[in-house]
mmCIF file of N, CA, C and O in Angstrom:
data_model
loop_
_atom_site.group_PDB
_atom_site.id
_atom_site.type_symbol
_atom_site.label_atom_id
_atom_site.label_comp_id
_atom_site.label_asym_id
_atom_site.label_seq_id
_atom_site.Cartn_x
_atom_site.Cartn_y
_atom_site.Cartn_z
ATOM 1 N N UNK A 1 -18.188 -7.530 2.785
ATOM 2 C CA UNK A 1 -16.972 -7.204 2.065
ATOM 3 C C UNK A 1 -16.302 -5.970 2.669
ATOM 4 O O UNK A 1 -15.098 -5.938 2.760
ATOM 5 N N UNK A 2 -17.091 -4.959 3.072
ATOM 6 C CA UNK A 2 -16.510 -3.771 3.685
ATOM 7 C C UNK A 2 -15.785 -4.125 4.975
ATOM 8 O O UNK A 2 -14.737 -3.558 5.265
ATOM 9 N N UNK A 3 -16.334 -5.061 5.742
ATOM 10 C CA UNK A 3 -15.679 -5.491 6.972
ATOM 11 C C UNK A 3 -14.327 -6.101 6.653
ATOM 12 O O UNK A 3 -13.339 -5.823 7.329
ATOM 13 N N UNK A 4 -14.256 -6.914 5.601
ATOM 14 C CA UNK A 4 -12.992 -7.521 5.193
ATOM 15 C C UNK A 4 -11.961 -6.446 4.850
ATOM 16 O O UNK A 4 -10.802 -6.536 5.242
ATOM 17 N N UNK A 5 -12.379 -5.419 4.135
ATOM 18 C CA UNK A 5 -11.453 -4.346 3.749
ATOM 19 C C UNK A 5 -10.974 -3.575 4.974
ATOM 20 O O UNK A 5 -9.810 -3.205 5.066
ATOM 21 N N UNK A 6 -11.880 -3.337 5.920
ATOM 22 C CA UNK A 6 -11.496 -2.631 7.149
ATOM 23 C C UNK A 6 -10.505 -3.472 7.942
ATOM 24 O O UNK A 6 -9.522 -2.950 8.462
ATOM 25 N N UNK A 7 -10.765 -4.777 8.021
ATOM 26 C CA UNK A 7 -9.849 -5.664 8.734
ATOM 27 C C UNK A 7 -8.505 -5.698 8.023
ATOM 28 O O UNK A 7 -7.456 -5.612 8.651
ATOM 29 N N UNK A 8 -8.521 -5.787 6.691
ATOM 30 C CA UNK A 8 -7.271 -5.804 5.914
ATOM 31 C C UNK A 8 -6.483 -4.517 6.124
ATOM 32 O O UNK A 8 -5.270 -4.549 6.302
ATOM 33 N N UNK A 9 -7.181 -3.391 6.110
ATOM 34 C CA UNK A 9 -6.504 -2.099 6.318
ATOM 35 C C UNK A 9 -5.918 -2.036 7.721
ATOM 36 O O UNK A 9 -4.796 -1.551 7.913
ATOM 37 N N UNK A 10 -6.648 -2.548 8.715
ATOM 38 C CA UNK A 10 -6.157 -2.543 10.090
ATOM 39 C C UNK A 10 -4.930 -3.436 10.230
ATOM 40 O O UNK A 10 -3.956 -3.064 10.873
ATOM 41 N N UNK A 11 -4.959 -4.620 9.597
ATOM 42 C CA UNK A 11 -3.815 -5.527 9.646
ATOM 43 C C UNK A 11 -2.606 -4.890 8.968
ATOM 44 O O UNK A 11 -1.492 -4.934 9.487
ATOM 45 N N UNK A 12 -2.820 -4.257 7.805
ATOM 46 C CA UNK A 12 -1.725 -3.598 7.101
ATOM 47 C C UNK A 12 -1.118 -2.491 7.963
ATOM 48 O O UNK A 12 0.095 -2.385 8.080
ATOM 49 N N UNK A 13 -1.973 -1.697 8.594
ATOM 50 C CA UNK A 13 -1.489 -0.625 9.465
ATOM 51 C C UNK A 13 -0.701 -1.200 10.637
ATOM 52 O O UNK A 13 0.363 -0.689 10.983
ATOM 53 N N UNK A 14 -1.181 -2.292 11.237
ATOM 54 C CA UNK A 14 -0.480 -2.922 12.356
ATOM 55 C C UNK A 14 0.891 -3.426 11.928
ATOM 56 O O UNK A 14 1.878 -3.263 12.648
ATOM 57 N N UNK A 15 0.975 -4.018 10.742
ATOM 58 C CA UNK A 15 2.258 -4.505 10.227
ATOM 59 C C UNK A 15 3.218 -3.338 10.013
ATOM 60 O O UNK A 15 4.382 -3.399 10.390
ATOM 61 N N UNK A 16 2.695 -2.251 9.443
ATOM 62 C CA UNK A 16 3.539 -1.078 9.179
ATOM 63 C C UNK A 16 4.049 -0.461 10.482
ATOM 64 O O UNK A 16 5.211 -0.084 10.573
ATOM 65 N N UNK A 17 3.182 -0.352 11.478
ATOM 66 C CA UNK A 17 3.580 0.214 12.772
ATOM 67 C C UNK A 17 4.623 -0.691 13.416
ATOM 68 O O UNK A 17 5.623 -0.210 13.955
ATOM 69 N N UNK A 18 4.420 -1.999 13.338
ATOM 70 C CA UNK A 18 5.382 -2.953 13.884
ATOM 71 C C UNK A 18 6.739 -2.794 13.219
ATOM 72 O O UNK A 18 7.774 -2.798 13.885
ATOM 73 N N UNK A 19 6.742 -2.616 11.905
ATOM 74 C CA UNK A 19 8.003 -2.438 11.187
ATOM 75 C C UNK A 19 8.672 -1.121 11.567
ATOM 76 O O UNK A 19 9.892 -1.050 11.664
ATOM 77 N N UNK A 20 7.878 -0.087 11.790
ATOM 78 C CA UNK A 20 8.439 1.208 12.185
ATOM 79 C C UNK A 20 9.103 1.103 13.549
ATOM 80 O O UNK A 20 10.191 1.641 13.770
ATOM 81 N N UNK A 21 8.475 0.393 14.480
ATOM 82 C CA UNK A 21 9.052 0.203 15.810
ATOM 83 C C UNK A 21 10.334 -0.606 15.712
ATOM 84 O O UNK A 21 11.350 -0.270 16.324
ATOM 85 N N UNK A 22 10.320 -1.657 14.901
ATOM 86 C CA UNK A 22 11.511 -2.487 14.710
ATOM 87 C C UNK A 22 12.643 -1.650 14.101
ATOM 88 O O UNK A 22 13.782 -1.715 14.549
ATOM 89 N N UNK A 23 12.329 -0.841 13.096
ATOM 90 C CA UNK A 23 13.346 -0.012 12.446
ATOM 91 C C UNK A 23 13.926 1.003 13.419
ATOM 92 O O UNK A 23 15.113 1.302 13.376
ATOM 93 N N UNK A 24 13.107 1.525 14.323
ATOM 94 C CA UNK A 24 13.566 2.531 15.281
ATOM 95 C C UNK A 24 14.535 1.940 16.293
ATOM 96 O O UNK A 24 15.324 2.672 16.894
ATOM 97 N N UNK A 25 14.515 0.626 16.478
ATOM 98 C CA UNK A 25 15.393 0.001 17.469
ATOM 99 C C UNK A 25 16.637 -0.630 16.841
ATOM 100 O O UNK A 25 17.432 -1.220 17.538
ATOM 101 N N UNK A 26 16.807 -0.489 15.543
ATOM 102 C CA UNK A 26 17.963 -1.074 14.857
ATOM 103 C C UNK A 26 19.120 -0.074 14.797
ATOM 104 O O UNK A 26 18.995 1.071 15.197
ATOM 105 N N UNK A 27 20.219 -0.528 14.203
ATOM 106 C CA UNK A 27 21.400 0.317 14.053
ATOM 107 C C UNK A 27 21.114 1.512 13.156
ATOM 108 O O UNK A 27 20.195 1.504 12.347
ATOM 109 N N UNK A 28 21.942 2.523 13.269
ATOM 110 C CA UNK A 28 21.766 3.752 12.518
ATOM 111 C C UNK A 28 21.658 3.516 11.015
ATOM 112 O O UNK A 28 20.852 4.135 10.352
ATOM 113 N N UNK A 29 22.435 2.592 10.456
ATOM 114 C CA UNK A 29 22.394 2.361 9.017
ATOM 115 C C UNK A 29 21.005 1.933 8.556
ATOM 116 O O UNK A 29 20.562 2.324 7.495
ATOM 117 N N UNK A 30 20.293 1.178 9.348
ATOM 118 C CA UNK A 30 18.939 0.763 8.991
ATOM 119 C C UNK A 30 17.994 1.939 9.108
ATOM 120 O O UNK A 30 17.145 2.154 8.262
ATOM 121 N N UNK A 31 18.135 2.754 10.138
ATOM 122 C CA UNK A 31 17.279 3.924 10.316
ATOM 123 C C UNK A 31 17.438 4.874 9.142
ATOM 124 O O UNK A 31 16.464 5.404 8.633
ATOM 125 N N UNK A 32 18.629 5.049 8.652
ATOM 126 C CA UNK A 32 18.860 5.925 7.505
ATOM 127 C C UNK A 32 18.085 5.418 6.294
ATOM 128 O O UNK A 32 17.499 6.185 5.559
ATOM 129 N N UNK A 33 18.019 4.117 6.105
ATOM 130 C CA UNK A 33 17.294 3.549 4.975
ATOM 131 C C UNK A 33 15.782 3.748 5.085
ATOM 132 O O UNK A 33 15.085 3.729 4.093
ATOM 133 N N UNK A 34 15.267 3.953 6.294
ATOM 134 C CA UNK A 34 13.826 4.086 6.479
ATOM 135 C C UNK A 34 13.386 5.534 6.668
ATOM 136 O O UNK A 34 12.254 5.787 7.018
ATOM 137 N N UNK A 35 14.264 6.494 6.433
ATOM 138 C CA UNK A 35 13.903 7.902 6.562
ATOM 139 C C UNK A 35 12.795 8.234 5.571
ATOM 140 O O UNK A 35 12.782 7.753 4.452
ATOM 141 N N UNK A 36 11.879 9.070 5.971
ATOM 142 C CA UNK A 36 10.802 9.467 5.074
ATOM 143 C C UNK A 36 9.442 9.283 5.700
ATOM 144 O O UNK A 36 8.565 10.098 5.519
ATOM 145 N N UNK A 37 9.240 8.227 6.433
ATOM 146 C CA UNK A 37 7.986 7.998 7.130
ATOM 147 C C UNK A 37 6.816 7.658 6.222
ATOM 148 O O UNK A 37 6.934 7.563 5.011
ATOM 149 N N UNK A 38 5.680 7.486 6.854
ATOM 150 C CA UNK A 38 4.459 7.106 6.159
ATOM 151 C C UNK A 38 3.747 8.312 5.574
ATOM 152 O O UNK A 38 3.823 9.409 6.101
ATOM 153 N N UNK A 39 3.036 8.060 4.476
ATOM 154 C CA UNK A 39 2.182 9.077 3.875
ATOM 155 C C UNK A 39 0.977 8.365 3.279
ATOM 156 O O UNK A 39 1.003 7.153 3.068
ATOM 157 N N UNK A 40 -0.086 9.102 3.052
ATOM 158 C CA UNK A 40 -1.304 8.517 2.504
ATOM 159 C C UNK A 40 -1.351 8.661 0.995
ATOM 160 O O UNK A 40 -0.951 9.689 0.445
ATOM 161 N N UNK A 41 -1.833 7.618 0.339
ATOM 162 C CA UNK A 41 -2.181 7.668 -1.078
ATOM 163 C C UNK A 41 -3.620 7.168 -1.173
ATOM 164 O O UNK A 41 -4.152 6.562 -0.244
ATOM 165 N N UNK A 42 -4.252 7.439 -2.286
ATOM 166 C CA UNK A 42 -5.620 7.000 -2.521
ATOM 167 C C UNK A 42 -5.605 6.043 -3.703
ATOM 168 O O UNK A 42 -5.296 6.446 -4.821
ATOM 169 N N UNK A 43 -5.890 4.774 -3.434
ATOM 170 C CA UNK A 43 -5.912 3.760 -4.478
ATOM 171 C C UNK A 43 -7.299 3.760 -5.098
ATOM 172 O O UNK A 43 -8.298 3.568 -4.404
ATOM 173 N N UNK A 44 -7.359 4.005 -6.406
ATOM 174 C CA UNK A 44 -8.629 4.137 -7.113
ATOM 175 C C UNK A 44 -8.749 3.035 -8.162
ATOM 176 O O UNK A 44 -7.895 2.914 -9.043
ATOM 177 N N UNK A 45 -9.810 2.250 -8.060
ATOM 178 C CA UNK A 45 -10.076 1.240 -9.081
ATOM 179 C C UNK A 45 -10.891 1.912 -10.183
ATOM 180 O O UNK A 45 -12.103 1.980 -10.120
ATOM 181 N N UNK A 46 -10.212 2.415 -11.184
ATOM 182 C CA UNK A 46 -10.895 3.042 -12.317
ATOM 183 C C UNK A 46 -11.124 2.034 -13.448
ATOM 184 O O UNK A 46 -11.432 2.408 -14.566
ATOM 185 N N UNK A 47 -11.002 0.743 -13.117
ATOM 186 C CA UNK A 47 -11.286 -0.325 -14.070
ATOM 187 C C UNK A 47 -12.802 -0.539 -14.132
ATOM 188 O O UNK A 47 -13.542 -0.040 -13.301
ATOM 189 N N UNK A 48 -13.229 -1.331 -15.080
ATOM 190 C CA UNK A 48 -14.660 -1.639 -15.215
ATOM 191 C C UNK A 48 -15.004 -2.957 -14.531
ATOM 192 O O UNK A 48 -16.120 -3.445 -14.660
ATOM 193 N N UNK A 49 -14.049 -3.535 -13.803
ATOM 194 C CA UNK A 49 -14.256 -4.816 -13.122
ATOM 195 C C UNK A 49 -13.594 -4.780 -11.752
ATOM 196 O O UNK A 49 -12.805 -3.890 -11.446
ATOM 197 N N UNK A 50 -13.934 -5.760 -10.926
ATOM 198 C CA UNK A 50 -13.290 -5.910 -9.623
ATOM 199 C C UNK A 50 -11.842 -6.350 -9.845
ATOM 200 O O UNK A 50 -11.564 -7.152 -10.739
ATOM 201 N N UNK A 51 -10.922 -5.796 -9.045
ATOM 202 C CA UNK A 51 -9.515 -6.162 -9.160
ATOM 203 C C UNK A 51 -8.978 -6.580 -7.798
ATOM 204 O O UNK A 51 -9.514 -6.192 -6.761
ATOM 205 N N UNK A 52 -7.905 -7.370 -7.828
ATOM 206 C CA UNK A 52 -7.219 -7.755 -6.604
ATOM 207 C C UNK A 52 -5.992 -6.857 -6.462
ATOM 208 O O UNK A 52 -5.183 -6.757 -7.387
ATOM 209 N N UNK A 53 -5.880 -6.201 -5.319
ATOM 210 C CA UNK A 53 -4.786 -5.261 -5.074
ATOM 211 C C UNK A 53 -3.973 -5.764 -3.889
ATOM 212 O O UNK A 53 -4.518 -6.081 -2.835
ATOM 213 N N UNK A 54 -2.644 -5.840 -4.088
ATOM 214 C CA UNK A 54 -1.756 -6.259 -3.008
ATOM 215 C C UNK A 54 -0.723 -5.158 -2.793
ATOM 216 O O UNK A 54 -0.091 -4.688 -3.746
ATOM 217 N N UNK A 55 -0.576 -4.729 -1.545
ATOM 218 C CA UNK A 55 0.466 -3.771 -1.190
ATOM 219 C C UNK A 55 1.548 -4.555 -0.462
ATOM 220 O O UNK A 55 1.283 -5.212 0.546
ATOM 221 N N UNK A 56 2.766 -4.506 -0.997
ATOM 222 C CA UNK A 56 3.895 -5.253 -0.440
ATOM 223 C C UNK A 56 4.820 -4.280 0.278
ATOM 224 O O UNK A 56 5.206 -3.249 -0.276
ATOM 225 N N UNK A 57 5.149 -4.640 1.525
ATOM 226 C CA UNK A 57 5.938 -3.748 2.366
ATOM 227 C C UNK A 57 6.994 -4.524 3.128
ATOM 228 O O UNK A 57 6.663 -5.257 4.049
ATOM 229 N N UNK A 58 8.238 -4.404 2.720
ATOM 230 C CA UNK A 58 9.373 -4.946 3.466
ATOM 231 C C UNK A 58 9.144 -6.373 3.948
ATOM 232 O O UNK A 58 9.223 -6.673 5.131
ATOM 233 N N UNK A 59 8.805 -7.279 3.051
ATOM 234 C CA UNK A 59 8.674 -8.678 3.406
ATOM 235 C C UNK A 59 7.283 -9.135 3.790
ATOM 236 O O UNK A 59 7.049 -10.314 3.975
ATOM 237 N N UNK A 60 6.336 -8.229 3.931
ATOM 238 C CA UNK A 60 4.960 -8.623 4.216
ATOM 239 C C UNK A 60 4.046 -7.955 3.199
ATOM 240 O O UNK A 60 4.461 -7.060 2.477
ATOM 241 N N UNK A 61 2.807 -8.412 3.151
ATOM 242 C CA UNK A 61 1.890 -7.809 2.189
ATOM 243 C C UNK A 61 0.453 -7.940 2.679
ATOM 244 O O UNK A 61 0.155 -8.735 3.566
ATOM 245 N N UNK A 62 -0.412 -7.143 2.077
ATOM 246 C CA UNK A 62 -1.842 -7.171 2.365
ATOM 247 C C UNK A 62 -2.584 -7.175 1.035
ATOM 248 O O UNK A 62 -2.262 -6.395 0.143
ATOM 249 N N UNK A 63 -3.565 -8.061 0.915
ATOM 250 C CA UNK A 63 -4.315 -8.191 -0.331
ATOM 251 C C UNK A 63 -5.788 -7.898 -0.089
ATOM 252 O O UNK A 63 -6.356 -8.345 0.902
ATOM 253 N N UNK A 64 -6.397 -7.127 -1.007
ATOM 254 C CA UNK A 64 -7.823 -6.797 -0.944
ATOM 255 C C UNK A 64 -8.390 -6.818 -2.355
ATOM 256 O O UNK A 64 -7.659 -6.693 -3.327
ATOM 257 N N UNK A 65 -9.699 -6.937 -2.437
ATOM 258 C CA UNK A 65 -10.387 -6.821 -3.727
ATOM 259 C C UNK A 65 -11.144 -5.506 -3.724
ATOM 260 O O UNK A 65 -11.827 -5.183 -2.749
ATOM 261 N N UNK A 66 -11.007 -4.737 -4.805
ATOM 262 C CA UNK A 66 -11.671 -3.445 -4.935
ATOM 263 C C UNK A 66 -12.679 -3.528 -6.072
ATOM 264 O O UNK A 66 -12.351 -3.963 -7.174
ATOM 265 N N UNK A 67 -13.886 -3.094 -5.804
ATOM 266 C CA UNK A 67 -14.917 -3.055 -6.832
ATOM 267 C C UNK A 67 -14.646 -1.899 -7.785
ATOM 268 O O UNK A 67 -13.956 -0.938 -7.435
ATOM 269 N N UNK A 68 -15.208 -1.976 -8.984
ATOM 270 C CA UNK A 68 -15.061 -0.906 -9.973
ATOM 271 C C UNK A 68 -15.503 0.408 -9.359
ATOM 272 O O UNK A 68 -16.543 0.491 -8.712
ATOM 273 N N UNK A 69 -14.696 1.453 -9.510
ATOM 274 C CA UNK A 69 -15.010 2.783 -9.006
ATOM 275 C C UNK A 69 -14.653 3.028 -7.554
ATOM 276 O O UNK A 69 -14.752 4.149 -7.064
ATOM 277 N N UNK A 70 -14.196 2.025 -6.839
ATOM 278 C CA UNK A 70 -13.884 2.161 -5.418
ATOM 279 C C UNK A 70 -12.583 2.934 -5.210
ATOM 280 O O UNK A 70 -11.626 2.800 -5.953
ATOM 281 N N UNK A 71 -12.551 3.750 -4.140
ATOM 282 C CA UNK A 71 -11.382 4.561 -3.790
ATOM 283 C C UNK A 71 -11.063 4.307 -2.316
ATOM 284 O O UNK A 71 -11.922 4.484 -1.456
ATOM 285 N N UNK A 72 -9.816 3.900 -2.028
ATOM 286 C CA UNK A 72 -9.400 3.542 -0.680
ATOM 287 C C UNK A 72 -8.159 4.351 -0.299
ATOM 288 O O UNK A 72 -7.202 4.433 -1.063
ATOM 289 N N UNK A 73 -8.175 4.913 0.905
ATOM 290 C CA UNK A 73 -7.010 5.625 1.449
ATOM 291 C C UNK A 73 -6.077 4.591 2.071
ATOM 292 O O UNK A 73 -6.522 3.723 2.822
ATOM 293 N N UNK A 74 -4.776 4.655 1.735
ATOM 294 C CA UNK A 74 -3.814 3.672 2.231
ATOM 295 C C UNK A 74 -2.547 4.363 2.718
ATOM 296 O O UNK A 74 -1.967 5.166 1.991
ATOM 297 N N UNK A 75 -2.104 4.061 3.947
ATOM 298 C CA UNK A 75 -0.822 4.591 4.431
ATOM 299 C C UNK A 75 0.318 3.742 3.882
ATOM 300 O O UNK A 75 0.293 2.513 3.997
ATOM 301 N N UNK A 76 1.300 4.370 3.258
ATOM 302 C CA UNK A 76 2.434 3.658 2.663
ATOM 303 C C UNK A 76 3.726 4.414 2.953
ATOM 304 O O UNK A 76 3.697 5.529 3.471
ATOM 305 N N UNK A 77 4.840 3.803 2.602
ATOM 306 C CA UNK A 77 6.154 4.437 2.681
ATOM 307 C C UNK A 77 6.805 4.335 1.311
ATOM 308 O O UNK A 77 6.448 3.471 0.508
ATOM 309 N N UNK A 78 7.761 5.193 1.065
ATOM 310 C CA UNK A 78 8.542 5.092 -0.168
ATOM 311 C C UNK A 78 9.172 3.702 -0.220
ATOM 312 O O UNK A 78 9.666 3.198 0.788
ATOM 313 N N UNK A 79 9.099 3.074 -1.375
ATOM 314 C CA UNK A 79 9.645 1.740 -1.546
ATOM 315 C C UNK A 79 8.598 0.638 -1.501
ATOM 316 O O UNK A 79 8.838 -0.466 -1.976
ATOM 317 N N UNK A 80 7.439 0.913 -0.917
ATOM 318 C CA UNK A 80 6.357 -0.084 -0.928
ATOM 319 C C UNK A 80 5.904 -0.264 -2.371
ATOM 320 O O UNK A 80 6.013 0.641 -3.186
ATOM 321 N N UNK A 81 5.368 -1.439 -2.671
ATOM 322 C CA UNK A 81 4.935 -1.752 -4.025
ATOM 323 C C UNK A 81 3.454 -2.102 -4.032
ATOM 324 O O UNK A 81 2.950 -2.692 -3.076
ATOM 325 N N UNK A 82 2.779 -1.742 -5.111
ATOM 326 C CA UNK A 82 1.382 -2.129 -5.286
ATOM 327 C C UNK A 82 1.287 -3.017 -6.521
ATOM 328 O O UNK A 82 1.866 -2.723 -7.564
ATOM 329 N N UNK A 83 0.585 -4.141 -6.354
ATOM 330 C CA UNK A 83 0.367 -5.107 -7.428
ATOM 331 C C UNK A 83 -1.115 -5.119 -7.756
ATOM 332 O O UNK A 83 -1.961 -5.073 -6.856
ATOM 333 N N UNK A 84 -1.456 -5.187 -9.035
ATOM 334 C CA UNK A 84 -2.838 -5.285 -9.486
ATOM 335 C C UNK A 84 -2.978 -6.609 -10.231
ATOM 336 O O UNK A 84 -2.247 -6.861 -11.184
ATOM 337 N N UNK A 85 -3.899 -7.431 -9.743
ATOM 338 C CA UNK A 85 -4.123 -8.766 -10.309
ATOM 339 C C UNK A 85 -2.810 -9.531 -10.497
ATOM 340 O O UNK A 85 -2.562 -10.152 -11.520
ATOM 341 N N UNK A 86 -1.938 -9.442 -9.485
ATOM 342 C CA UNK A 86 -0.696 -10.206 -9.462
ATOM 343 C C UNK A 86 0.488 -9.594 -10.180
ATOM 344 O O UNK A 86 1.586 -10.126 -10.112
ATOM 345 N N UNK A 87 0.301 -8.465 -10.845
ATOM 346 C CA UNK A 87 1.403 -7.840 -11.592
ATOM 347 C C UNK A 87 1.823 -6.539 -10.908
ATOM 348 O O UNK A 87 0.977 -5.738 -10.499
ATOM 349 N N UNK A 88 3.149 -6.323 -10.812
ATOM 350 C CA UNK A 88 3.653 -5.086 -10.225
ATOM 351 C C UNK A 88 3.123 -3.902 -11.011
ATOM 352 O O UNK A 88 3.265 -3.839 -12.229
ATOM 353 N N UNK A 89 2.494 -2.975 -10.308
ATOM 354 C CA UNK A 89 1.910 -1.807 -10.967
ATOM 355 C C UNK A 89 2.745 -0.557 -10.697
ATOM 356 O O UNK A 89 2.992 0.231 -11.596
ATOM 357 N N UNK A 90 3.197 -0.389 -9.434
ATOM 358 C CA UNK A 90 3.921 0.833 -9.081
ATOM 359 C C UNK A 90 4.708 0.620 -7.804
ATOM 360 O O UNK A 90 4.289 -0.096 -6.912
ATOM 361 N N UNK A 91 5.862 1.268 -7.742
ATOM 362 C CA UNK A 91 6.653 1.348 -6.517
ATOM 363 C C UNK A 91 6.493 2.779 -6.009
ATOM 364 O O UNK A 91 6.741 3.732 -6.746
ATOM 365 N N UNK A 92 6.040 2.929 -4.754
ATOM 366 C CA UNK A 92 5.751 4.255 -4.227
ATOM 367 C C UNK A 92 7.017 5.064 -3.947
ATOM 368 O O UNK A 92 8.041 4.524 -3.551
ATOM 369 N N UNK A 93 6.890 6.377 -4.168
ATOM 370 C CA UNK A 93 7.951 7.345 -3.879
ATOM 371 C C UNK A 93 7.369 8.408 -2.969
ATOM 372 O O UNK A 93 6.149 8.601 -2.922
ATOM 373 N N UNK A 94 8.225 9.140 -2.256
ATOM 374 C CA UNK A 94 7.748 10.208 -1.383
ATOM 375 C C UNK A 94 6.880 11.207 -2.135
ATOM 376 O O UNK A 94 5.934 11.768 -1.583
ATOM 377 N N UNK A 95 7.166 11.423 -3.408
ATOM 378 C CA UNK A 95 6.410 12.391 -4.207
ATOM 379 C C UNK A 95 4.970 11.934 -4.478
ATOM 380 O O UNK A 95 4.158 12.718 -4.962
ATOM 381 N N UNK A 96 4.628 10.672 -4.147
ATOM 382 C CA UNK A 96 3.257 10.174 -4.331
ATOM 383 C C UNK A 96 2.331 10.592 -3.191
ATOM 384 O O UNK A 96 1.125 10.359 -3.264
ATOM 385 N N UNK A 97 2.856 11.210 -2.166
ATOM 386 C CA UNK A 97 2.068 11.592 -0.987
ATOM 387 C C UNK A 97 0.816 12.370 -1.381
ATOM 388 O O UNK A 97 0.887 13.368 -2.112
ATOM 389 N N UNK A 98 -0.348 11.889 -0.924
ATOM 390 C CA UNK A 98 -1.615 12.558 -1.168
ATOM 391 C C UNK A 98 -2.221 12.334 -2.530
ATOM 392 O O UNK A 98 -3.326 12.782 -2.803
ATOM 393 N N UNK A 99 -1.534 11.634 -3.410
ATOM 394 C CA UNK A 99 -2.014 11.446 -4.784
ATOM 395 C C UNK A 99 -3.027 10.310 -4.894
ATOM 396 O O UNK A 99 -3.025 9.380 -4.108
ATOM 397 N N UNK A 100 -3.858 10.420 -5.936
ATOM 398 C CA UNK A 100 -4.740 9.322 -6.326
ATOM 399 C C UNK A 100 -3.949 8.447 -7.298
ATOM 400 O O UNK A 100 -3.416 8.933 -8.281
ATOM 401 N N UNK A 101 -3.893 7.163 -6.992
ATOM 402 C CA UNK A 101 -3.199 6.215 -7.840
ATOM 403 C C UNK A 101 -4.263 5.401 -8.562
ATOM 404 O O UNK A 101 -4.952 4.580 -7.951
ATOM 405 N N UNK A 102 -4.428 5.673 -9.847
ATOM 406 C CA UNK A 102 -5.441 4.972 -10.642
ATOM 407 C C UNK A 102 -4.862 3.627 -11.059
ATOM 408 O O UNK A 102 -3.800 3.567 -11.666
ATOM 409 N N UNK A 103 -5.569 2.566 -10.723
ATOM 410 C CA UNK A 103 -5.046 1.217 -10.834
ATOM 411 C C UNK A 103 -5.271 0.537 -12.178
ATOM 412 O O UNK A 103 -4.921 -0.618 -12.346
ATOM 413 N N UNK A 104 -5.874 1.217 -13.139
ATOM 414 C CA UNK A 104 -5.984 0.694 -14.496
ATOM 415 C C UNK A 104 -5.249 1.640 -15.435
ATOM 416 O O UNK A 104 -5.298 2.845 -15.253
ATOM 417 N N UNK A 105 -4.596 1.076 -16.411
ATOM 418 C CA UNK A 105 -3.865 1.921 -17.366
ATOM 419 C C UNK A 105 -4.736 2.196 -18.563
ATOM 420 O O UNK A 105 -5.628 1.525 -18.894
#
């Protein structure tokens, strides 16, 4: 399972880097929309059960399962969304940089 999470994180990072390169080669109006860059957040499963977490980023997404108590570092940008068990949980903002995002309410 840890290998799956590492692969998922690597795929998500590759998608994000690809999008950053694409955004850097577009017209100025698109670059203005992507100002802010990547920052790290810590996704924490503070639930008592395993949950499915999906991070959606500009038309693509990455899905992983987190065991109860698990904490994962994730690079995101403002505007990315996190879904827990299929439901929108949060849309990231620049002010979330470095924060722990507890995935159960």
